[in-house]
Short mmCIF file of C-alpha atoms and ligand atoms in Angstrom, two decimals:
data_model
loop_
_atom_site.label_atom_id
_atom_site.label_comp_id
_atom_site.label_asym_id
_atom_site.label_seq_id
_atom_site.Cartn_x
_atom_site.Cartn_y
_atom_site.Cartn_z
CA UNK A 1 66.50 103.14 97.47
CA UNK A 2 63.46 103.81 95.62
CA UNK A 3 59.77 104.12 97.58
CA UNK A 4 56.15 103.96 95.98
CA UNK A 5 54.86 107.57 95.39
CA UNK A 6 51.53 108.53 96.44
CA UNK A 7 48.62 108.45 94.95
CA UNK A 8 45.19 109.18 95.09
CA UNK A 9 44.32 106.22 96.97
CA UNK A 10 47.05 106.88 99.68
CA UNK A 11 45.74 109.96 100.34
CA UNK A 12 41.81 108.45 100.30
CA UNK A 13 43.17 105.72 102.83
CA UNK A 14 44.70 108.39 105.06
CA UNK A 15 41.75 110.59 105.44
CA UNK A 16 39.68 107.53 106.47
CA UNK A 17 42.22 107.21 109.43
CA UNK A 18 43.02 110.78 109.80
CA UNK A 19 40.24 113.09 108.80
CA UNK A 20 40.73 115.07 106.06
CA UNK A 21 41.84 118.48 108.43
CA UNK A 22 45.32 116.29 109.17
CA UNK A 23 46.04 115.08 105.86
CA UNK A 24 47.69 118.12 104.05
CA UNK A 25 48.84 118.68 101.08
CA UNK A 26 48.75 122.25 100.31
CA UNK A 27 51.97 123.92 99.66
CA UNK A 28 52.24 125.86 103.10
CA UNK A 29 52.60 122.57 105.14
CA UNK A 30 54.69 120.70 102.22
CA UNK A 31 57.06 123.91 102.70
CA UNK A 32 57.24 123.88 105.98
CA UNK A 33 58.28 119.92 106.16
CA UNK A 34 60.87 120.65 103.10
CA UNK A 35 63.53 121.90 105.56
CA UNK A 36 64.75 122.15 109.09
CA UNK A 37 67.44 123.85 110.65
CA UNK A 38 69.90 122.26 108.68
CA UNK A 39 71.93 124.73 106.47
CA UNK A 40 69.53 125.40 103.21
CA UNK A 41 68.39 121.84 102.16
CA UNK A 42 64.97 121.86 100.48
CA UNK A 43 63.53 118.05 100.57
CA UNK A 44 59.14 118.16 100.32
CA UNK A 45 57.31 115.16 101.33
CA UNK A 46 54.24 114.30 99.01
CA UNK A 47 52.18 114.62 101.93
CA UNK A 48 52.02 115.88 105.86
CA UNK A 49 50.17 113.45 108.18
CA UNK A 50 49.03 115.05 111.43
CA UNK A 51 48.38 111.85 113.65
CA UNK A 52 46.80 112.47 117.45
CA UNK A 53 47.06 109.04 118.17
CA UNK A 54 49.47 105.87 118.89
CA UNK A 55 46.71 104.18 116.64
CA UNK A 56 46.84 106.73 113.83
CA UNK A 57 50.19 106.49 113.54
CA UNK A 58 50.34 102.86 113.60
CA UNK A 59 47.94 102.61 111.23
CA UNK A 60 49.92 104.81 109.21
CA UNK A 61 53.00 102.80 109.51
CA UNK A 62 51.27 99.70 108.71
CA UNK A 63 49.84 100.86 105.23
CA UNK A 64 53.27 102.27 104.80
CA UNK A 65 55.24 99.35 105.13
CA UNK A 66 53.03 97.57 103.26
CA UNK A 67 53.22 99.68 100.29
CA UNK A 68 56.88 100.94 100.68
CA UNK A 69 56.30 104.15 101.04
CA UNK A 70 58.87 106.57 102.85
CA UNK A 71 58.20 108.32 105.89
CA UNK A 72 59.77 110.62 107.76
CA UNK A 73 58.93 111.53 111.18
CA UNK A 74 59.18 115.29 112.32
CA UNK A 75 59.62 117.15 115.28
CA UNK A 76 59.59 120.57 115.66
CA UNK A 77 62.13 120.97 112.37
CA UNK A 78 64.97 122.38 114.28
CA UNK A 79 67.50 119.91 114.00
CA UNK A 80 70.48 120.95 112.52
CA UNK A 81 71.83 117.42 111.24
CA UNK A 82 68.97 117.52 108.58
CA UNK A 83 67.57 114.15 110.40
CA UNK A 84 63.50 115.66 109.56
CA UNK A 85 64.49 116.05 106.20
CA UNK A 86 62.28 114.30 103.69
CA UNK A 87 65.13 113.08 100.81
CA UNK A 88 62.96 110.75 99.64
CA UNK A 89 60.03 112.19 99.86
CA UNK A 90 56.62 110.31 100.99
CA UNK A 91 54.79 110.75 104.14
CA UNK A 92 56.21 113.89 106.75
CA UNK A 93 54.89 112.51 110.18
CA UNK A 94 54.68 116.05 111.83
CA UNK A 95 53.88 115.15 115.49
CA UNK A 96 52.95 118.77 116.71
CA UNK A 97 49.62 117.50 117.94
CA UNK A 98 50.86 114.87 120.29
CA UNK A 99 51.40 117.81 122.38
CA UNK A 100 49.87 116.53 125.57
CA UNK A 101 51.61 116.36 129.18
CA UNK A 102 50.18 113.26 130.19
CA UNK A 103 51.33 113.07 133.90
CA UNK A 104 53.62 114.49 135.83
CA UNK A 105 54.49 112.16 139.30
CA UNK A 106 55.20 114.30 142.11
CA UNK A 107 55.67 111.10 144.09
CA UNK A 108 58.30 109.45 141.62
CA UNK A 109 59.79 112.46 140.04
CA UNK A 110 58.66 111.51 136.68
CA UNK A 111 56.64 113.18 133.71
CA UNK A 112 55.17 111.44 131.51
CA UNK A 113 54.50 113.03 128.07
CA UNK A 114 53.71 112.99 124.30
CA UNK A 115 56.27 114.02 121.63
CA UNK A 116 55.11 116.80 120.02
CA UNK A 117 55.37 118.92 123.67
CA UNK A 118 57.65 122.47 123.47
CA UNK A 119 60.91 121.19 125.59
CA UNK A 120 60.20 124.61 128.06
CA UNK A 121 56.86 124.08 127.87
CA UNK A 122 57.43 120.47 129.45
CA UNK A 123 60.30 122.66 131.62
CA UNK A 124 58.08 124.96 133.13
CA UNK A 125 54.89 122.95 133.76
CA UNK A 126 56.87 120.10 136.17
CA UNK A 127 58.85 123.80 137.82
CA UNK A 128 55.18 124.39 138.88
CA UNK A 129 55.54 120.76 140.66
CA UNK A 130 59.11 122.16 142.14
CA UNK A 131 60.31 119.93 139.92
CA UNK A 132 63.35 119.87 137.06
CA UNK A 133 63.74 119.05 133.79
CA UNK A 134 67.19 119.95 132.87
CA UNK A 135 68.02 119.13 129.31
CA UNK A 136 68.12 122.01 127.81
CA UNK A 137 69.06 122.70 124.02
CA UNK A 138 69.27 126.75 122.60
CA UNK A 139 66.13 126.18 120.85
CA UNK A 140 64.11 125.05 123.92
CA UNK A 141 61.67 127.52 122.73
CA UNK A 142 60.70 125.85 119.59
CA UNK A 143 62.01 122.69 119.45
CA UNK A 144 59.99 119.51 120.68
CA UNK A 145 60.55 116.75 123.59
CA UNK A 146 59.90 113.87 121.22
CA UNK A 147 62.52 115.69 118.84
CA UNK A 148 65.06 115.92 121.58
CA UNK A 149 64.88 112.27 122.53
CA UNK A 150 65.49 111.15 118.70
CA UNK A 151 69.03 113.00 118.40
CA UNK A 152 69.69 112.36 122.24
CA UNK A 153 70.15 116.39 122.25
CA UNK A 154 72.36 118.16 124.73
CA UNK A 155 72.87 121.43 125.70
CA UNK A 156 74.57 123.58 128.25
CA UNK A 157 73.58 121.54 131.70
CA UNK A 158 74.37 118.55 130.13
CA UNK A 159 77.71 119.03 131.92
CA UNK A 160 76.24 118.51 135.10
CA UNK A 161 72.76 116.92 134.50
CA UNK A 162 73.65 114.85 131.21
CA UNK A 163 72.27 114.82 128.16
CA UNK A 164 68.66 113.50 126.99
CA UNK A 165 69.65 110.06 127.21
CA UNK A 166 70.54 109.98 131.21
CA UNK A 167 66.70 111.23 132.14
CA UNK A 168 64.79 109.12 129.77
CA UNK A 169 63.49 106.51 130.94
CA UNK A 170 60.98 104.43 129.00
CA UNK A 171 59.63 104.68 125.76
CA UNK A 172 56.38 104.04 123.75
CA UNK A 173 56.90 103.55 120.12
CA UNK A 174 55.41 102.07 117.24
CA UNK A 175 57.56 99.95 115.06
CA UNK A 176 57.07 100.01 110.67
CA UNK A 177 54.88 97.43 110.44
CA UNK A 178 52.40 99.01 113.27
CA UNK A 179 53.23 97.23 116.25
CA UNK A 180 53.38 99.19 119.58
CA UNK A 181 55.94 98.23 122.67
CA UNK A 182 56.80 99.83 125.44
CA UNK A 183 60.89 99.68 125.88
CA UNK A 184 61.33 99.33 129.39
CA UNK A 185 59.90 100.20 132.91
CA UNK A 186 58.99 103.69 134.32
CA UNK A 187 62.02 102.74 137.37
CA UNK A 188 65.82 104.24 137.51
CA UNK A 189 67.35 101.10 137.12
CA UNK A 190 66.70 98.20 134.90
CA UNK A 191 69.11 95.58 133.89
CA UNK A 192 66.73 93.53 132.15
CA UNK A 193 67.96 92.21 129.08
CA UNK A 194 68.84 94.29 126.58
CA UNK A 195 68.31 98.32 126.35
CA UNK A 196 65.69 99.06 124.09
CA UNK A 197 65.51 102.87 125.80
CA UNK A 198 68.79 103.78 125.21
CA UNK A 199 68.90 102.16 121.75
CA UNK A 200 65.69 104.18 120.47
CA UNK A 201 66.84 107.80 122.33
CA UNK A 202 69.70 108.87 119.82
CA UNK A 203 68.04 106.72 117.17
CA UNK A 204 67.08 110.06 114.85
CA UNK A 205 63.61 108.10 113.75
CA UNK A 206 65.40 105.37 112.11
CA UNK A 207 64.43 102.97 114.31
CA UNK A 208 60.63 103.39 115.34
CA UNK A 209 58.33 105.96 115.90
CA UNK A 210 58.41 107.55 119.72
CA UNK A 211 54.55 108.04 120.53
CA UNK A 212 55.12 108.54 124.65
CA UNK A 213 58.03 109.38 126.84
CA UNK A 214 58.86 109.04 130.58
CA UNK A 215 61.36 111.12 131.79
CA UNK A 216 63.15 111.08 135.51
CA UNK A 217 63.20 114.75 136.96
CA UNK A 218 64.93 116.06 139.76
CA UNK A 219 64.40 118.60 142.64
CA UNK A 220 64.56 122.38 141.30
CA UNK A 221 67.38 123.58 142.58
CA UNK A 222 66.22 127.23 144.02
CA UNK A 223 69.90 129.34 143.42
CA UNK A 224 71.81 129.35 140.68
CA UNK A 225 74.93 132.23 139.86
CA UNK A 226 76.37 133.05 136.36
CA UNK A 227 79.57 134.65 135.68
CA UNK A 228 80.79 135.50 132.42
CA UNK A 229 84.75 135.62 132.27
CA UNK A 230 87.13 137.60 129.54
CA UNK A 231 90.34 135.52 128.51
CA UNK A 232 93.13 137.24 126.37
CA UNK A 233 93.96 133.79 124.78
CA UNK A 234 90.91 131.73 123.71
CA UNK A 235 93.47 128.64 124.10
CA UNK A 236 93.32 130.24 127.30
CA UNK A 237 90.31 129.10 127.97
CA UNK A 238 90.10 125.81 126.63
CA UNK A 239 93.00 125.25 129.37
CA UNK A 240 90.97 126.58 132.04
CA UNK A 241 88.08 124.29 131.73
CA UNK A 242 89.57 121.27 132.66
CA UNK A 243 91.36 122.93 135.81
CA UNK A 244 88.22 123.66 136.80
CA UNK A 245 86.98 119.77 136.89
CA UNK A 246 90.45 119.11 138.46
CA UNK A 247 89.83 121.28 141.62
CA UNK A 248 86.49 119.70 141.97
CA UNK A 249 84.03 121.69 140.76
CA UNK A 250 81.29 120.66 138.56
CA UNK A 251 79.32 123.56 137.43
CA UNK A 252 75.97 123.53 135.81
CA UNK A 253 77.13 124.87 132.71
CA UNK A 254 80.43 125.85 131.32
CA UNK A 255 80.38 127.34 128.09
CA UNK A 256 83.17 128.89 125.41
CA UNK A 257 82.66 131.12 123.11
CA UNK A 258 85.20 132.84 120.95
CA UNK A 259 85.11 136.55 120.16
CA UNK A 260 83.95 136.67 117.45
CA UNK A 261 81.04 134.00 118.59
CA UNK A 262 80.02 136.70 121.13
CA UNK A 263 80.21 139.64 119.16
CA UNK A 264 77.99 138.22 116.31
CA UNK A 265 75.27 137.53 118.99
CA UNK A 266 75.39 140.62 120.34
CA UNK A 267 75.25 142.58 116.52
CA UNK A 268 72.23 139.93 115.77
CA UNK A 269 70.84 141.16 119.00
CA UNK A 270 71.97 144.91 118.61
CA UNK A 271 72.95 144.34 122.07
CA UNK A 272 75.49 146.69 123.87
CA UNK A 273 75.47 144.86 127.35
CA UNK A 274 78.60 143.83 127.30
CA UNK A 275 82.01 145.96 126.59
CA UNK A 276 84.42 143.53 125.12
CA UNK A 277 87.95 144.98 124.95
CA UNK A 278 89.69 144.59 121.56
CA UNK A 279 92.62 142.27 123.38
CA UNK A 280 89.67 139.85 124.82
CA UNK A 281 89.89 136.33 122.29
CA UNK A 282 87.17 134.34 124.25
CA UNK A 283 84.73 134.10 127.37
CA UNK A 284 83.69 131.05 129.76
CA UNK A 285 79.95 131.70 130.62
CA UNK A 286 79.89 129.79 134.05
CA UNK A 287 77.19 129.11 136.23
CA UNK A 288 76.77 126.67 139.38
CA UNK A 289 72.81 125.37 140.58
CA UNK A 290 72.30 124.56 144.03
CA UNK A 291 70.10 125.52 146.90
CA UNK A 292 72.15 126.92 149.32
CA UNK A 293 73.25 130.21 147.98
CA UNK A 294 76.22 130.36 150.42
CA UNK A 295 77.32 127.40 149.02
CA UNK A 296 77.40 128.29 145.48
CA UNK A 297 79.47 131.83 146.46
CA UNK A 298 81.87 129.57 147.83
CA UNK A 299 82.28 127.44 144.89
CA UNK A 300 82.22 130.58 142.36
CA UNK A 301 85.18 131.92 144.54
CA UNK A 302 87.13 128.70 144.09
CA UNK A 303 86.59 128.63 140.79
CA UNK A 304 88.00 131.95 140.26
CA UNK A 305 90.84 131.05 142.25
CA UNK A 306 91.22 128.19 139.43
CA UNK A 307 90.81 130.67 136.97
CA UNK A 308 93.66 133.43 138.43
CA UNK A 309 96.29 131.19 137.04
CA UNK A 310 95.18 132.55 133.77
CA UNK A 311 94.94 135.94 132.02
CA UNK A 312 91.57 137.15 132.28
CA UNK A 313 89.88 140.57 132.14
CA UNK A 314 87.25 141.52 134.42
CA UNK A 315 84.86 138.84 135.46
CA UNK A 316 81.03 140.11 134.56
CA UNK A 317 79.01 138.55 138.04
CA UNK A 318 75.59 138.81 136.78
CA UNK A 319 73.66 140.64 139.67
CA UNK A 320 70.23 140.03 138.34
CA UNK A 321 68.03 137.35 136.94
CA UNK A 322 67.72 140.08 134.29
CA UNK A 323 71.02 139.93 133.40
CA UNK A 324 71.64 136.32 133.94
CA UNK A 325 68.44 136.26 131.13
CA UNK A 326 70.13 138.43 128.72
CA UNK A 327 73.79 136.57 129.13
CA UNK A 328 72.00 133.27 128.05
CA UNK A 329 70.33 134.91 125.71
CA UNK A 330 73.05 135.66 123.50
CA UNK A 331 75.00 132.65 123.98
CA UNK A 332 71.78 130.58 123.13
CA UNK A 333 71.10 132.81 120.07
CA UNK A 334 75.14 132.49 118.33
CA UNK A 335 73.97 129.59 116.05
CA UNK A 336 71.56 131.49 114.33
CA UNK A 337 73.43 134.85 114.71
CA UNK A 338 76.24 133.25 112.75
CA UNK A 339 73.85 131.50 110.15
CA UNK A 340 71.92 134.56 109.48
CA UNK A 341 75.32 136.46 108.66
CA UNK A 342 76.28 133.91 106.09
CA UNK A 343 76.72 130.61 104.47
CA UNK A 344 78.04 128.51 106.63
CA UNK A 345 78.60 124.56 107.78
CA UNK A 346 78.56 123.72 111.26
CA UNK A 347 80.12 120.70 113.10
CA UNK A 348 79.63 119.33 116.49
CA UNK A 349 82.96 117.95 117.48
CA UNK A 350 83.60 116.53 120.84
CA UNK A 351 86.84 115.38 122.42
CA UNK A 352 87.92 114.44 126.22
CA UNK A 353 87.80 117.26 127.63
CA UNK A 354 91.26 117.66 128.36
CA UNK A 355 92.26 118.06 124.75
CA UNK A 356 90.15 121.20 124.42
CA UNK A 357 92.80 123.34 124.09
CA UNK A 358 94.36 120.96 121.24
CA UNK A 359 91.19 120.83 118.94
CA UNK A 360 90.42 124.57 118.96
CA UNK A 361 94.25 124.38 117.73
CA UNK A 362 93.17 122.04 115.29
CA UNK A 363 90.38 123.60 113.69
CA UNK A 364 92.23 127.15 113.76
CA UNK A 365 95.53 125.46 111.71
CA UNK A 366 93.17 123.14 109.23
CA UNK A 367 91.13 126.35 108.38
CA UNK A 368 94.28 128.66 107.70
CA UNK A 369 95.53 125.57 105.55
CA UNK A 370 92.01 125.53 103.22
CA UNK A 371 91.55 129.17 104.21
CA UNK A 372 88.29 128.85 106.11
CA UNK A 373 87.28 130.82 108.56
CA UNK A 374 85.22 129.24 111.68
CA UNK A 375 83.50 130.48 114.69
CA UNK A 376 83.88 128.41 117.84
CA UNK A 377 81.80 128.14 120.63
CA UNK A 378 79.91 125.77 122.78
CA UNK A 379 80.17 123.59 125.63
CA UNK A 380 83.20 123.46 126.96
CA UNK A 381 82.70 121.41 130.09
CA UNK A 382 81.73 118.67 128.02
CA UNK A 383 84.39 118.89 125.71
CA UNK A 384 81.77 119.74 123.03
CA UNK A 385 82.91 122.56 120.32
CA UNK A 386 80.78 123.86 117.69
CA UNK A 387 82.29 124.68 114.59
CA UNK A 388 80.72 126.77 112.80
CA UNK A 389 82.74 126.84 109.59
CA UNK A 390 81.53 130.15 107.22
CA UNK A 391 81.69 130.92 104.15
CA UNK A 392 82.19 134.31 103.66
CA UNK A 393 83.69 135.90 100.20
CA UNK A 394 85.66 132.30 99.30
CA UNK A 395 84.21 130.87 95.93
CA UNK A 396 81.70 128.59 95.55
CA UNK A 397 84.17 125.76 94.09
CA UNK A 398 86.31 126.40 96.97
CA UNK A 399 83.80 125.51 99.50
CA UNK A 400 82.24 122.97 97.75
CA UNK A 401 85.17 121.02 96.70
CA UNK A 402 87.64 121.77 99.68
CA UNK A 403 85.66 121.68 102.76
CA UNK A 404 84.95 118.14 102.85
CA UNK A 405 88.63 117.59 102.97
CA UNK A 406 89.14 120.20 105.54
CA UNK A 407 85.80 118.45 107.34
CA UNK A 408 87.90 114.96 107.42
CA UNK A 409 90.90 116.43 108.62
CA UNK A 410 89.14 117.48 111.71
CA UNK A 411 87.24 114.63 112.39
CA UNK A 412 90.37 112.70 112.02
CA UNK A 413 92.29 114.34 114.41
CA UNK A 414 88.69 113.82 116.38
CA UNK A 415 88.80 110.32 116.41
CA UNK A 416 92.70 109.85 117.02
CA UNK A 417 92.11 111.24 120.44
CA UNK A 418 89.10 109.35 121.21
CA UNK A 419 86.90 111.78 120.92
CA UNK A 420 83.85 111.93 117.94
CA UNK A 421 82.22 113.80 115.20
CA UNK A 422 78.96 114.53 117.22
CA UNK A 423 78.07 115.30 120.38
CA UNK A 424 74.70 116.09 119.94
CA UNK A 425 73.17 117.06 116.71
CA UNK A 426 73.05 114.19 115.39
CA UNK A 427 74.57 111.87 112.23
CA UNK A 428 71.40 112.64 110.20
CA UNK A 429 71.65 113.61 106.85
CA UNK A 430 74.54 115.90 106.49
CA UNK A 431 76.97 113.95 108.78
CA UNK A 432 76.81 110.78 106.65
CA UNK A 433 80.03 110.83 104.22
CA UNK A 434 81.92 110.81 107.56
CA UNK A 435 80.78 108.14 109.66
CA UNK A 436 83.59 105.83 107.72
CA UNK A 437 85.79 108.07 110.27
CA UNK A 438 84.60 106.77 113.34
CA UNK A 439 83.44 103.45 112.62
CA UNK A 440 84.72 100.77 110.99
CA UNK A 441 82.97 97.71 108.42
CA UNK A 442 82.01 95.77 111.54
CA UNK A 443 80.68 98.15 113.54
CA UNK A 444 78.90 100.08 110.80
CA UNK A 445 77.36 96.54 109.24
CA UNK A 446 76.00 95.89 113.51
CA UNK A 447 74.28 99.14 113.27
CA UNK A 448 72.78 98.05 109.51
CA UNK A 449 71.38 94.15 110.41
CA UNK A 450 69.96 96.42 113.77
CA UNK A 451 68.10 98.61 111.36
CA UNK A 452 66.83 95.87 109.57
CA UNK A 453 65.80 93.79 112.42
CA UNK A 454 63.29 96.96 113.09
CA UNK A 455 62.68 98.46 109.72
CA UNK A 456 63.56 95.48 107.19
CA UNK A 457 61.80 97.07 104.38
CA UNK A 458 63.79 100.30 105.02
CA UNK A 459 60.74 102.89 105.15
CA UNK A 460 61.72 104.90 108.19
CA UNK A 461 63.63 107.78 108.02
CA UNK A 462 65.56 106.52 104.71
CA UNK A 463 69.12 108.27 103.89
CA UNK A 464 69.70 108.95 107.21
CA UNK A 465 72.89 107.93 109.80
CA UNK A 466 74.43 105.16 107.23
C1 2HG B 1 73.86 125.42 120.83
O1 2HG B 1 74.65 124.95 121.62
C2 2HG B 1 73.05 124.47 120.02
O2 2HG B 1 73.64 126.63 120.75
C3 2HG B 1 72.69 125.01 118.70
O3 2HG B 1 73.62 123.23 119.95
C4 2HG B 1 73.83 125.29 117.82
O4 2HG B 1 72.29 126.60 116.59
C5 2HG B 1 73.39 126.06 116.61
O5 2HG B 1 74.17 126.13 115.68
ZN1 ZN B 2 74.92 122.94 121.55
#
């Protein structure tokens, strides 16, 4: 793939549409855009457009298309597939002022928003409406809504609320060559031809350009109750989860996390709050969301009932909302507590969730083979493991030239149970070499002629997914 650079006249045709304030080309901003999340990839665009407008960017993709120039469209930068990464440099559409909440419909339980809007931001303005938003990734924080709905993100409540995909509703998005459709209606069901929604959310800016979303909401559920639980075998724990389902619970979150997982949160965070005893090999962080408080003791007693089939320590019930903050906090905060402690690779693997137990087992016996070391944690209740493989002391030819194999080996054992190689970070850029895993010549050439039906000359979002 090769794109037209830019040149002076670009850059004179942007600031006609753009003002010369949002065209930027000064090395903070080309920084910035250079990276995301991902690992330590360094990709700079030749320029960062800051469009406020569906017409901006339309114009923008227009001139674009027209003179093959790359662009890449960027959220907040916290993805950690690498799917804002500029590898072929050109335009970085950085959407952080389309940061408007457009409407929020008490009536329908809908919001209606721009991209560039902090997910709890967007969280906390419809709670005013006793409303819910409940997607809700570790970096809710920082990252942005429009961001979200491009890698269909996840997070904890995804177990009982879905993932970004089951509340979006309808989409307005500008294509490459500047044209501007809206995907579907602003109703929960529509079985009108075919699903341009759900093709776009998960689409990682491949696809088009996502200028305004609609999202369903739900009633704010008033009580929710958290316990964190100690298991002396983290297969243990994988086992558990499932039992959990089978006795007919469905909490709001149910997440693993392996010792070590824990304990590097809680040295990142210099946090003491919780004693782990040295025979403790993982925790299930469980809560349940409801509005009837009774209710939800009665379910968090049945669960433990589930749960005294198993060897666990002593359950941590957190009293306050405090604590409950402070328990979230460090399992939200284990990503970056592992990156900051060292190199490292993560993976996303996600597998019925019955066969927990089995991949944990799996990713434990591949990395004593290449002599990796991981750190496991994640959601559980969905199945959905991170792997956070680190580096450590091994040797840079070691981890270069071995961990792809030990990568495939994984994912193989992935896909032979049905299960696949992301859950929710997305295919991106890093995830590439191993999409031959889980799809075949047929199904991989569909996904091509679709990206060429939208983006024929190829300028959105190039090297990424395929
Ligand atoms: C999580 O579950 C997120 O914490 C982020 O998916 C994972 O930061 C990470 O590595
Ligand atoms: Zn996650």
């Amino acid at each position: 793939m090769s794109f037209k650079k830019i040149e002076t006249q670009d850059l004179a045709f942007f600031h006609k549409i753009l003002a010369e304030n949002r065209v930027l080309v000064d090395q903070e901003n080309i920084d910035r855009c250079a990276s995301d999340e991902t690992e330590d990839f360094v990709f700079p665009p030749e320029v960062v457009l800051q469009p406020e407008t569906t017409d901006e960017i339309s114009q923008v993709l227009a001139y674009c298309n027209t003179h093959h120039i790359a662009v890449t469209p960027r959220g907040a930068g916290t993805g950690l597939s690498g799917g804002a990464l500029p590898v072929f440099g050109g335009v970085c559409l950085d959407m952080r002022r389309m940061n408007h909440i457009l409407d929020i419909d008490t009536d329908n339980f809908q919001v209606t928003t721009e991209p560039g809007v902090i997910t709890e931001a967007l969280q906390n303005a419809v709670i005013e409406k006793g409303l819910f938003y409940p997607v809700d990734p570790s970096s809710r924080g920082s990252c942005f809504i429009g961001g979200n709905v491009a890698e269909n993100s996840g997070g904890p409540r995804a177990v009982k609320y879905g993932v970004v995909k089951d509340s979006v509703l309808n989409l307005e998005v500008v294509l490459p060559d500047g044209s501007v459709i809206w995907t579907g209606a602003n109703t929960l069901k529509n079985a009108t031809g075919y699903n341009l929604t759900q093709l776009l959310t998960g689409s990682e800016g491949t696809l088009a350009v996502i200028t305004r979303i609609v999202l369903k909401l739900v009633p704010y559920p008033k009580e929710n109750l958290l316990i964190l639980v100690p298991f002396y075998s983290a297969s243990d724990a994988c086992a558990a989860v499932n039992r959990i389902f089978l006795a007919g619970f469905t909490p709001s979150a149910l997440e693993f996390m392996e010792r070590d997982a824990l304990t590097c949160a809680m040295n990142y965070y210099q946090s003491n709050t919780i004693a782990i005893p040295d025979d403790i090999q993982a925790h299930l962080l469980i809560e349940v969301d409801g509005n009837n408080k009774e209710v939800l003791f009665g379910e968090i007693e049945g669960i433990s009932e589930v749960l005294s089939a198993f060897r666990t320590g002593e359950v941590l019930f957190a009293e306050s909302h405090e604590q409950k903050q402070e328990l979230w906090k460090l399992r939200r905060i284990v990503g970056e507590a592992v990156k900051n402690g060292s190199i490292y690779k993560e993976e996303d693997t996600v597998v019925p969730r019955s066969r927990l137990p089995e991949l944990l087992q799996t990713v434990k016996a591949v990395g004593n083979k290449y002599g990796f070391k991981s750190v496991c944690y994640g959601h559980a209740g969905d199945g959905n493991l991170h792997v956070n493989i680190v580096k450590g002391d091994l040797d840079d030819k070691t981890w270069e030239e071995e961990l792809p194999t030990a990568i495939r080996e994984i994912f193989h054992y992935v896909h032979s149970v049905k299960g696949t190689i992301s859950g929710e970070h997305g295919i991106g850029y890093v995830q590439r070499p191993y999409m031959d895993i889980v799809f075949n010549d047929i199904q991989l050439g569909l996904m091509r002629e679709i990206k060429k039906v939208f983006d024929p000359n190829g300028i959105l979002n190039p090297g990424k997914v395929f």
